[in-house]
mmCIF file of C-alpha atoms and ligand atoms in Angstrom:
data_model
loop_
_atom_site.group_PDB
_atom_site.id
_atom_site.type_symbol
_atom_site.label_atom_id
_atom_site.label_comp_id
_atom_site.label_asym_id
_atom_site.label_seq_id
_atom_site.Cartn_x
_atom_site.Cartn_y
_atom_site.Cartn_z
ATOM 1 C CA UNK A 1141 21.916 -86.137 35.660
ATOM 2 C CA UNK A 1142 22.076 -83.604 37.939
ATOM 3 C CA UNK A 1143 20.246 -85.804 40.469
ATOM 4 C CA UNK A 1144 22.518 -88.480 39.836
ATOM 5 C CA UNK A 1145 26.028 -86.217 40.829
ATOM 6 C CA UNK A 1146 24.438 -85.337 44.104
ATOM 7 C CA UNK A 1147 23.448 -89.252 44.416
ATOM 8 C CA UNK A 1148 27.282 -89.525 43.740
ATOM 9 C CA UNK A 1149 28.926 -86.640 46.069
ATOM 10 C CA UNK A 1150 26.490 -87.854 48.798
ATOM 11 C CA UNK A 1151 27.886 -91.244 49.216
ATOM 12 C CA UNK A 1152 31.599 -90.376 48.023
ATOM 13 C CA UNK A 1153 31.395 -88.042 51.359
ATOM 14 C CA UNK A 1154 29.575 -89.960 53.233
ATOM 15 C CA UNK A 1155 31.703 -92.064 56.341
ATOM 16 C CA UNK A 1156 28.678 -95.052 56.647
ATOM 17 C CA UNK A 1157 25.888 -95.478 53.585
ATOM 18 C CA UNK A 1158 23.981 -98.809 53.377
ATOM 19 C CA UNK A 1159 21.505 -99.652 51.177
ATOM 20 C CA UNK A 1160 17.728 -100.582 51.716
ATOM 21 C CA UNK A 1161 16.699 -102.719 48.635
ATOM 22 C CA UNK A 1162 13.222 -103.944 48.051
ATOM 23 C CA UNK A 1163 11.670 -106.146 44.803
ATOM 24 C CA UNK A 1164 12.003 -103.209 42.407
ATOM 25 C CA UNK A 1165 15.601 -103.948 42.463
ATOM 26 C CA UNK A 1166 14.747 -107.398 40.934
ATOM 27 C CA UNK A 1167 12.174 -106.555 38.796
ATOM 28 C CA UNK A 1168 14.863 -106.189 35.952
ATOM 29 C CA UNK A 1169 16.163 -109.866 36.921
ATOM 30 C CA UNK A 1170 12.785 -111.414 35.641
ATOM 31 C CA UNK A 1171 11.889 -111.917 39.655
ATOM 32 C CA UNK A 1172 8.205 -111.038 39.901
ATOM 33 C CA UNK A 1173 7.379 -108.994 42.649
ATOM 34 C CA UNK A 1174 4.658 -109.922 45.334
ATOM 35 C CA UNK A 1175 2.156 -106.943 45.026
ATOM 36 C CA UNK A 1176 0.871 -105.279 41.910
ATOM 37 C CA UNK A 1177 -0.342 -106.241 38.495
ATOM 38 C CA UNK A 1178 2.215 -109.103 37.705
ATOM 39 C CA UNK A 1179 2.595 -109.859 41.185
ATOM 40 C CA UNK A 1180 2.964 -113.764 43.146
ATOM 41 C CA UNK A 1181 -0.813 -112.381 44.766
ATOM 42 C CA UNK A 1182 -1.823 -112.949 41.399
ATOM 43 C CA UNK A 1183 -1.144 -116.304 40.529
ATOM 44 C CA UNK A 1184 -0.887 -117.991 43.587
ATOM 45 C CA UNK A 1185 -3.353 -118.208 46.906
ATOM 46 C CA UNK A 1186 -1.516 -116.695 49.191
ATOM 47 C CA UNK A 1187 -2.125 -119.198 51.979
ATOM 48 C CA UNK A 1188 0.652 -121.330 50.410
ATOM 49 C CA UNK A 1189 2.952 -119.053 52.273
ATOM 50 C CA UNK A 1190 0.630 -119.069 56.173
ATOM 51 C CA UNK A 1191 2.744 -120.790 58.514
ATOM 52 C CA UNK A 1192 0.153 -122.815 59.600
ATOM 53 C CA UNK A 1193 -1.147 -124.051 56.133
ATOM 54 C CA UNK A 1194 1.995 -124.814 55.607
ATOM 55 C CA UNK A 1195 2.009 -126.834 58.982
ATOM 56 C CA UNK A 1196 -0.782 -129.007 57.974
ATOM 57 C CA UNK A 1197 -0.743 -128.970 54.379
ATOM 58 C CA UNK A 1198 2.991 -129.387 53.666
ATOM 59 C CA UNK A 1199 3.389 -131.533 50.533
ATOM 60 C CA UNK A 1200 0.276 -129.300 48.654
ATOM 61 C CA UNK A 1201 2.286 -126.352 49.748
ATOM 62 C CA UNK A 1202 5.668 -127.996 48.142
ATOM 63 C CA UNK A 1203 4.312 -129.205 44.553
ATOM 64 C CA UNK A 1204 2.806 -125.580 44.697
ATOM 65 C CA UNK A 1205 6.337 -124.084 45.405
ATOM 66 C CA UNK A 1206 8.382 -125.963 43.440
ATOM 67 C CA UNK A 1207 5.725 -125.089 40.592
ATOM 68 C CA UNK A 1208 7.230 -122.029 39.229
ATOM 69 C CA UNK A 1209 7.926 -120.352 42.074
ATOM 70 C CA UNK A 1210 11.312 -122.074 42.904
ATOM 71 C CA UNK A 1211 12.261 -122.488 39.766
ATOM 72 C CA UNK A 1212 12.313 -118.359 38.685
ATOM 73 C CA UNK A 1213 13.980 -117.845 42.012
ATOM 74 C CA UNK A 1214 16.632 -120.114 41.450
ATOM 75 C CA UNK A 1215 17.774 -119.325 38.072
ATOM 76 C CA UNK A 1216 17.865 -115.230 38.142
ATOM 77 C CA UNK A 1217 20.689 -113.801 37.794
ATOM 78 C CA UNK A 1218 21.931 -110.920 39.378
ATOM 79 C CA UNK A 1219 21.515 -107.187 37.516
ATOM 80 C CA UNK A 1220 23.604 -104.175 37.058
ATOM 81 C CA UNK A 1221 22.073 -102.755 40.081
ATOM 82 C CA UNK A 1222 22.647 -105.558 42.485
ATOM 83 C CA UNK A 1223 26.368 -105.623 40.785
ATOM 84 C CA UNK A 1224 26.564 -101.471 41.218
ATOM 85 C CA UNK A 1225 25.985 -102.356 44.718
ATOM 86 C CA UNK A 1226 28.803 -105.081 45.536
ATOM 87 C CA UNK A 1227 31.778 -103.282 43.243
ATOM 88 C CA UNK A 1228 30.032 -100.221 46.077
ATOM 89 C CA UNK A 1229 31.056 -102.638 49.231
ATOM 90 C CA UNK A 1230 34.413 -103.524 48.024
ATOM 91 C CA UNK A 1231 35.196 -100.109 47.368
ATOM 92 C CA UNK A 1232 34.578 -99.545 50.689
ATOM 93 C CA UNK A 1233 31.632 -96.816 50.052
ATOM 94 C CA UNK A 1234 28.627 -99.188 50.989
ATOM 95 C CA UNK A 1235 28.799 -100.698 54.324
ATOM 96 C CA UNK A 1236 25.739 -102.966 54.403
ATOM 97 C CA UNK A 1237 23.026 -103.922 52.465
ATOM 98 C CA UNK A 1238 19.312 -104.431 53.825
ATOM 99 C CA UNK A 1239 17.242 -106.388 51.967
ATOM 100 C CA UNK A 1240 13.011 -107.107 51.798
ATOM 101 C CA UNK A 1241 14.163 -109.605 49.005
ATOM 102 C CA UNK A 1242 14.351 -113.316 49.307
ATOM 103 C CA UNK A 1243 15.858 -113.792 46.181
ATOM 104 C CA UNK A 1244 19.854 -114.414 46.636
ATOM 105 C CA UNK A 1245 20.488 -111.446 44.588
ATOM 106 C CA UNK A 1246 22.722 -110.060 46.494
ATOM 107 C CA UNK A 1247 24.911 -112.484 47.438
ATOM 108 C CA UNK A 1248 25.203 -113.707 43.639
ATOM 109 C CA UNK A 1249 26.183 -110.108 42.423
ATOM 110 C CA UNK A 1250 29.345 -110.380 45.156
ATOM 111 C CA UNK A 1251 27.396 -108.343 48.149
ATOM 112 C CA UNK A 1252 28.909 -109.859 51.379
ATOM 113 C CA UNK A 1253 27.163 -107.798 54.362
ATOM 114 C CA UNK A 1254 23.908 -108.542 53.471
ATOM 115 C CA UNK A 1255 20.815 -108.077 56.152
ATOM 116 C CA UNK A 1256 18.020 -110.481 55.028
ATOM 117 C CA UNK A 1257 14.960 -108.982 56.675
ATOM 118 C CA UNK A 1258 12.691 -111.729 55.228
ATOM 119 C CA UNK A 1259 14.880 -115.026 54.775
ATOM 120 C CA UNK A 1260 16.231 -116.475 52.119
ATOM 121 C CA UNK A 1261 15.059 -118.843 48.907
ATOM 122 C CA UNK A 1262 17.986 -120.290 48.404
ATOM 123 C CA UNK A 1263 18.174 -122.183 51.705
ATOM 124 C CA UNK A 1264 15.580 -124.804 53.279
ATOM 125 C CA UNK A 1265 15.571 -124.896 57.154
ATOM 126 C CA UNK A 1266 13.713 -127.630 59.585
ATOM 127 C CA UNK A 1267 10.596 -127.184 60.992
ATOM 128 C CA UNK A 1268 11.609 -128.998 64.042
ATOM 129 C CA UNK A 1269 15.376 -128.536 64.595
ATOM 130 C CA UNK A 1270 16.070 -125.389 62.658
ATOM 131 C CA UNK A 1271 19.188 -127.397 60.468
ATOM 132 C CA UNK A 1272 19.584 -125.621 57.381
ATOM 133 C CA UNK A 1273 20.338 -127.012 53.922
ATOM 134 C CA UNK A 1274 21.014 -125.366 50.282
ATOM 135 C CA UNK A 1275 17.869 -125.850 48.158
ATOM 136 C CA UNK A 1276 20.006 -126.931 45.489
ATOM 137 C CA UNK A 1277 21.178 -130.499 46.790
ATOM 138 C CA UNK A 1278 17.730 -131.524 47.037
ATOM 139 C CA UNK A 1279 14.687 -132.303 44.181
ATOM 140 C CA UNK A 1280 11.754 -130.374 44.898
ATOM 141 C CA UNK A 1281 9.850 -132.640 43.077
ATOM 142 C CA UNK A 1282 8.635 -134.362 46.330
ATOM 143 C CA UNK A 1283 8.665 -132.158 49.633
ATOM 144 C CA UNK A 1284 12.328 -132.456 51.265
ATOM 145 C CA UNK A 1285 13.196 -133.801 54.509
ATOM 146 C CA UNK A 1286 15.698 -133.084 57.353
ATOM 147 C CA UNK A 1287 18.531 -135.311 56.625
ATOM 148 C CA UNK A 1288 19.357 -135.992 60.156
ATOM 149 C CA UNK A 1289 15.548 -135.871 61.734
ATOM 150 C CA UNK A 1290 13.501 -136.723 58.519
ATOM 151 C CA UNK A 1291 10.946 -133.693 59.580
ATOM 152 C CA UNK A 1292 9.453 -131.777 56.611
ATOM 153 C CA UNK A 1293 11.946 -128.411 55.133
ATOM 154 C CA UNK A 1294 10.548 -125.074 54.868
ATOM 155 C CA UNK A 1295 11.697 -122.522 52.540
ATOM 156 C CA UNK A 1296 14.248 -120.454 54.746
ATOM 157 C CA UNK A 1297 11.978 -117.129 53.910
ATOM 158 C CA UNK A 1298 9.890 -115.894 56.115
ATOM 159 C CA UNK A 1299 6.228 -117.062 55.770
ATOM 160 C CA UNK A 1300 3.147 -115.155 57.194
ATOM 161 C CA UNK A 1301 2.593 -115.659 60.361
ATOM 162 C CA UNK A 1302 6.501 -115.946 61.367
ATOM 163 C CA UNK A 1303 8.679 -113.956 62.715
ATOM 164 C CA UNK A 1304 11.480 -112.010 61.123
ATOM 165 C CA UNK A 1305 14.744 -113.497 61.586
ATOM 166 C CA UNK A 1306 16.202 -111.790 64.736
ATOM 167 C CA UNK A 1307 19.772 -111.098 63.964
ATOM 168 C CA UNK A 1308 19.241 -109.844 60.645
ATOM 169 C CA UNK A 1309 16.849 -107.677 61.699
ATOM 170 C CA UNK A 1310 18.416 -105.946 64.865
ATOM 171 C CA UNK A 1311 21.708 -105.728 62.947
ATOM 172 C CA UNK A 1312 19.182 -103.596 60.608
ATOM 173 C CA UNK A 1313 18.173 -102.045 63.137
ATOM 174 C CA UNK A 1314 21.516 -100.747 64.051
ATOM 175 C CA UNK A 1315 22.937 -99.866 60.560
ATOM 176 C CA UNK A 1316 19.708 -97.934 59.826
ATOM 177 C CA UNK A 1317 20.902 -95.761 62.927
ATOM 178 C CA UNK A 1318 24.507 -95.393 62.288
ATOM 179 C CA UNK A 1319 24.280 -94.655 59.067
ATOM 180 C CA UNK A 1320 24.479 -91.198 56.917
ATOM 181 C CA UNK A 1321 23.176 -92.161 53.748
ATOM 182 C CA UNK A 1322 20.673 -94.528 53.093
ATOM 183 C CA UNK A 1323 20.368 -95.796 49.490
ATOM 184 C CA UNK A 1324 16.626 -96.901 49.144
ATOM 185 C CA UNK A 1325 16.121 -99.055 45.815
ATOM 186 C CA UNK A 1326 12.878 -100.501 44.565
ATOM 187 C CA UNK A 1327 11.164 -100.833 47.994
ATOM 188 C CA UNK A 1328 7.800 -99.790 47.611
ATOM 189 C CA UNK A 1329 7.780 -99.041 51.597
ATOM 190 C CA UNK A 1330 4.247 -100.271 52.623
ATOM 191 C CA UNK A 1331 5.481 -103.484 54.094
ATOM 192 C CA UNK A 1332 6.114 -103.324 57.879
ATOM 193 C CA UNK A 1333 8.330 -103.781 60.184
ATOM 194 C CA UNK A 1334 11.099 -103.499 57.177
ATOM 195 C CA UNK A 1335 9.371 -100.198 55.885
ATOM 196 C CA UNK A 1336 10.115 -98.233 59.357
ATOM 197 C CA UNK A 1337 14.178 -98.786 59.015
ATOM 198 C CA UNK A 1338 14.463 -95.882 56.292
ATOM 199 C CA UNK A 1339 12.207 -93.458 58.895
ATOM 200 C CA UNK A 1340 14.518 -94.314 61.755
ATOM 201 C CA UNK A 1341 17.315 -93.828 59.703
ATOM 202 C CA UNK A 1342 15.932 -90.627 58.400
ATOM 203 C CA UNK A 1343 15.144 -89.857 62.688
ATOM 204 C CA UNK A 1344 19.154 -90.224 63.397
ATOM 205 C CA UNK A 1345 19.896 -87.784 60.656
ATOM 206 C CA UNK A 1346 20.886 -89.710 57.732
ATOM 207 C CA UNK A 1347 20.590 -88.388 53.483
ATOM 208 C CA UNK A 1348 17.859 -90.743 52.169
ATOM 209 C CA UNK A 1349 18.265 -91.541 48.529
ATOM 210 C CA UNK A 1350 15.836 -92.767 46.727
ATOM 211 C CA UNK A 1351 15.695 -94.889 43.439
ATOM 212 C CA UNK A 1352 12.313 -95.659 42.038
ATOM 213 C CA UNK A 1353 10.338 -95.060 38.657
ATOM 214 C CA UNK A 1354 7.768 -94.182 41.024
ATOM 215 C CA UNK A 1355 7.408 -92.531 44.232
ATOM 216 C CA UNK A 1356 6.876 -94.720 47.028
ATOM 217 C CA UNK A 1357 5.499 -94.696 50.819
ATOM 218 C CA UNK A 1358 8.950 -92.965 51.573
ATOM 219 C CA UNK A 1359 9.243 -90.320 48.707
ATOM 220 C CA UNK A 1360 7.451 -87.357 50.312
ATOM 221 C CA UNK A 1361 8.425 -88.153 53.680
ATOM 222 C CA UNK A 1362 11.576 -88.386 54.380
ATOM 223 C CA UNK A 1363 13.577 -88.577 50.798
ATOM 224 C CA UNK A 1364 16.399 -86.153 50.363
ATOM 225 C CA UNK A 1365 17.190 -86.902 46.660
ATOM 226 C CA UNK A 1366 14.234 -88.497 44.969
ATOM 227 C CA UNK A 1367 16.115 -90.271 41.270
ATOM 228 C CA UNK A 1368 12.433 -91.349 39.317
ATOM 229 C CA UNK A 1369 14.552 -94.141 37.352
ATOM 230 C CA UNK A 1370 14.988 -97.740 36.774
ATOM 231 C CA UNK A 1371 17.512 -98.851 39.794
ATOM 232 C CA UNK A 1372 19.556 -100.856 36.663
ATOM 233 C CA UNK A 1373 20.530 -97.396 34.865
ATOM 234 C CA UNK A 1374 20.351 -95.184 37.997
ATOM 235 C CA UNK A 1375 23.169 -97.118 39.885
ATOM 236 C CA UNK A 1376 25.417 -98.042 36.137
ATOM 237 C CA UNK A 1377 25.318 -94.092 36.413
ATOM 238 C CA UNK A 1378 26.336 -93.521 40.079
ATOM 239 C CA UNK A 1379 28.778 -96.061 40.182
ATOM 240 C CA UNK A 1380 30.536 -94.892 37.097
ATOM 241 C CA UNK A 1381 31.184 -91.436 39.183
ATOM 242 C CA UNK A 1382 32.691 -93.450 42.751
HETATM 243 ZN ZN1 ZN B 2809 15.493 -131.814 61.367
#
């Protein structure tokens, strides 16, 4: 608890916090995380998400997506953590939020400066003309088209082999230096370039507070306050003192 008050006082003084949210913050949303035991690595080959499989094999790669994958994503729902963190933004105490997630968590719990460092589910983009779409008007059932070029969609997160969407990431970039406090949630910090914005926050002088049942890459580091706790009940407990 006592971890929890200086959690609190730290962002209730600070003048710019953001958050830096990775899957553990989803875990509790039924959104299974990539790596580790019940991971995606698991039960699917993970060239269904190479760029260039995806290229050349793109209806295989659909009825694979669309197979489970798609469907969790869609239907999650947002947790108290995710919620902890948008009441946060509109009380004016969390500036941004960074996200490794692709899941739409965010922005369905109310979040509205959100930094998508990998993409987004929820969207489809063109692999020739870049339009975008909402996954939602269309059946995945057969591999969607571009409604104005008829080229094959791609899930709007990013694949291997891609790069990481440039705006979202330099305006990471940024917050991760102006900030001074940096909320970490659920990120297990082994996945680069995303894993290096908590260090370069941590280089410009920020208070890095972690959330995590476990410790991560970051925990002996650069961590300030290390809170070993589910982010659900960790952030229901900060938020209730803000
Ligand atoms: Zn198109």
């Amino acid at each position: 608890m006592e971890l929890i008050k200086n959690a609190a006082t730290a962002l209730k003084e600070s003048k710019y916090a953001v958050a830096f949210t990775g899957a553990g913050i989803s875990v509790e949303s039924a959104i299974a995380p990539f790596r580790g035991e019940n991971g995606i690595w698991n039960k699917y080959e993970e060239k269904f998400f190479e760029i260039n499989y995806f290229s050349s094999h793109p209806k295989e790669a659909w009825e694979m997506l669309c197979n489970g994958f798609y469907e969790a994503t869609l239907k999650a729902i947002s947790n108290a953590a995710h919620n902890a963190l948008a009441k946060l933004e509109q009380k004016g105490i969390i500036k941004a939020v960074i996200t490794q997630n692709i899941d739409n968590l965010h922005a369905k719990a109310g979040s509205k400066n959100v930094y998508e460092l990998h993409g987004n589910a929820s969207k489809l983009t063109c692999i020739r003309d870049g339009n975008k779409y909402l996954v939602q008007d269309f059946d995945l059932k057969t591999a969607p088209c571009c409604k104005k070029c008829g080229a094959i969609l791609k899930p709007d997160f990013v694949f291997f082999g891609e790069m990481l969407p440039g705006r979202d990431m330099s305006m990471s970039i940024a917050a991760s230096r102006n900030c001074d406090v940096m909320l970490v949630i659920g990120s297990t910090g082994v996945v680069y370039p995303a894993a290096s914005l908590p260090f370069e926050a941590k280089r410009n002088g920020a208070t890095i507070i972690e959330i995590n049942p476990n410790p991560s890459a970051f925990t002996n580091e650069i961590v300030d306050i290390f809170i070993p706790v589910e982010s659900t009940k960790a952030m229901t407990q900060i938020s209730e003192l803000l």
